[in-house]
XYZ file of C-alpha atoms in Angstrom:
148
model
C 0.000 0.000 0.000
C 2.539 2.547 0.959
C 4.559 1.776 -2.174
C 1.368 2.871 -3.992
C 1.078 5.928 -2.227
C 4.697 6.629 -3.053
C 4.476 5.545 -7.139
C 1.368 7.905 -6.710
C 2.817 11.250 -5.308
C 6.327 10.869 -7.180
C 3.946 10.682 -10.560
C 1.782 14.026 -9.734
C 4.905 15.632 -9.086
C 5.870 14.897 -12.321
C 2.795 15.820 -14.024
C 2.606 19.224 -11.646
C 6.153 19.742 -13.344
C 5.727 19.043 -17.128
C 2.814 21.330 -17.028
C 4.540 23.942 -14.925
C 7.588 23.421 -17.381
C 4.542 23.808 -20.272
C 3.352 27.155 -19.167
C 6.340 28.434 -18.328
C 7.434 27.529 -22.069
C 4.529 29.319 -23.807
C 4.389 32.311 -21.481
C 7.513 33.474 -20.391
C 9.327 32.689 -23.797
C 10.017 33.633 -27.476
C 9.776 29.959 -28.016
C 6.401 29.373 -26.819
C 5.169 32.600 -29.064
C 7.001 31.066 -32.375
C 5.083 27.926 -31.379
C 1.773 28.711 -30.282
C 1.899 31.024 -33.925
C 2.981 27.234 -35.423
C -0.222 25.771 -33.729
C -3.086 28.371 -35.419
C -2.951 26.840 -38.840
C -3.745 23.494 -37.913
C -6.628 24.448 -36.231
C -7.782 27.312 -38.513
C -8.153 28.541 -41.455
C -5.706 30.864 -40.755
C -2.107 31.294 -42.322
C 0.689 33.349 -40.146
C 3.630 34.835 -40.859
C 5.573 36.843 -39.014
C 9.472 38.556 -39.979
C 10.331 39.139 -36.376
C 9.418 37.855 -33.014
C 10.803 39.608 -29.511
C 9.518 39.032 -25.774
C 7.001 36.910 -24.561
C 3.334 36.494 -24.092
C 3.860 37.194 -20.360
C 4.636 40.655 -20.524
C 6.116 42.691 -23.229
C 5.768 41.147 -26.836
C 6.601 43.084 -29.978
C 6.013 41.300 -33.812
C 7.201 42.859 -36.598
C 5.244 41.579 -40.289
C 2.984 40.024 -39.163
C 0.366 38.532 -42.137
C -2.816 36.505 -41.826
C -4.654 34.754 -44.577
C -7.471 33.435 -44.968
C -10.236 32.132 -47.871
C -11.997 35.771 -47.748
C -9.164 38.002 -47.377
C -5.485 39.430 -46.038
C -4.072 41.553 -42.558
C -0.929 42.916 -42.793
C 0.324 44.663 -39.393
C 4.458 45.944 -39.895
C 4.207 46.395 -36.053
C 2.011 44.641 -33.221
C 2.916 45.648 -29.036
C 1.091 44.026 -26.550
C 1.835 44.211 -22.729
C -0.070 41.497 -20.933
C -0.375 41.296 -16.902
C -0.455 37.531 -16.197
C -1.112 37.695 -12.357
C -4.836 38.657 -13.608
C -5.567 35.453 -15.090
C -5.794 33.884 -12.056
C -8.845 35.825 -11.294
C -10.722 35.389 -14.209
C -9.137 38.468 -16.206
C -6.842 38.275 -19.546
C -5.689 42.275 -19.216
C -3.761 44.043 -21.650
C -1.877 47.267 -20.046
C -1.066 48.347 -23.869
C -2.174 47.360 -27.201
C -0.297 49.134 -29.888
C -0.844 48.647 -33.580
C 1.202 50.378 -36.843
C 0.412 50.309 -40.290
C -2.764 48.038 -40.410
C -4.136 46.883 -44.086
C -7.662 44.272 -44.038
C -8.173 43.650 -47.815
C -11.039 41.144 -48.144
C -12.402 39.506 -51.496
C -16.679 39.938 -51.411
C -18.609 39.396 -54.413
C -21.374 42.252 -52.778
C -19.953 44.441 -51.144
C -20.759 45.162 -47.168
C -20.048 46.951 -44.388
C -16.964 46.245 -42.263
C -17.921 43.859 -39.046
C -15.405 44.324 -36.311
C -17.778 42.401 -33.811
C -15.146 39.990 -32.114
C -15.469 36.309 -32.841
C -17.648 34.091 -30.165
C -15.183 32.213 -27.627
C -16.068 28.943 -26.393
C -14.783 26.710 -23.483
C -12.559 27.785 -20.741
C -11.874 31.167 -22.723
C -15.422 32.252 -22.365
C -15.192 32.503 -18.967
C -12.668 35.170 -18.598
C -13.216 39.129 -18.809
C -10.626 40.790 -21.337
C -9.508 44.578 -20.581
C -7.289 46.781 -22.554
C -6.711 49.982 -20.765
C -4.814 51.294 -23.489
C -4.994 50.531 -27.324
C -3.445 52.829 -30.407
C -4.082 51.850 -33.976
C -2.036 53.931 -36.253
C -2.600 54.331 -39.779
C -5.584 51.944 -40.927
C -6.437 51.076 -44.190
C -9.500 48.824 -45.641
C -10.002 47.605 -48.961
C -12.384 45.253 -50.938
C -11.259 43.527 -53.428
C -13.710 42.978 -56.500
C-alpha cells in the first residue's frame, strides 16, 4: 500500500512539473510565441507569418510583419505591441496594459460588397469565462479595402 502511495505522489509531481515546465514555455518565452503562432494553422483557417518575433506572451511582446490569410481576405500589421499582466488570469481576467498597432491593411475579397464587421469572434470553453480589458490601445494608420 505505501509503495502505492509513493508511485502515486512521485507521478503528480511529475505531471505538476511538465505542465509547470509547459506554461512556463509558452508564457515566459520567445519559443512558446514562435510555437503557439505554429499551432493556429492546424486548427484554422488561418495562415501566419511573421518577420520578427521579440519578448514573450507574459509581458512585453513586440512582432514585426505580421500577415494573416485566410479564404476571404489578407491583414498585414508591420508592427504589433502588446503588454499582458499575467497575475490577472488567475482571477478570471486576460488584461492588456497596452495594445499598440502600426500600419494596419484588411483587404477582403466579397462578391457584394458590405459593411466592415469588427464584432469579435464568439469564444467557447474555458476562454469564455474570462473578462478581457485593454486599458490602453493605439491603432495607427488603418487602411480597408475590398477587393472585387
Amino acid at each position: 500500500m505505501k509503495r502505492w502511495i509513493v508511485l502515486g505522489s512521485a507521478l503528480t509531481a511529475l505531471l505538476l512539473a511538465l505542465f509547470s515546465w509547459a506554461l512556463y514555455f509558452l508564457f515566459w518565452t520567445p519559443g512558446g510565441v514562435h510555437w503557439l503562432l505554429g499551432k493556429v494553422p492546424q486548427y484554422s483557417p488561418l495562415k501566419i507569418q511573421v518577420d520578427k518575433v521579440t519578448g514573450r506572451i507574459a509581458g512585453d511582446l513586440e512582432m514585426e510583419g505580421l500577415q494573416v490569410w485566410w479564404a476571404g481576405g489578407r491583414l498585414n500589421i508591420q508592427r504589433l505591441q502588446t503588454s499582458l499582466q499575467p497575475q490577472h488570469l488567475l482571477r478570471g481576467k486576460i488584461l492588456f496594459e497596452k495594445i499598440l498597432v502600426k500600419k494596419i491593411s484588411l483587404e477582403e475579397k466579397q462578391v457584394k460588397p458590405e459593411p466592415l464587421d469588427l464584432t469579435l469572434p464568439r469564444v467557447t470553453g474555458f476562454l469564455s469565462r474570462l473578462d478581457l480589458e485593454i486599458r490602453s490601445l493605439l491603432l495607427e494608420e488603418i487602411r480597408y479595402r475590398i477587393n472585387d
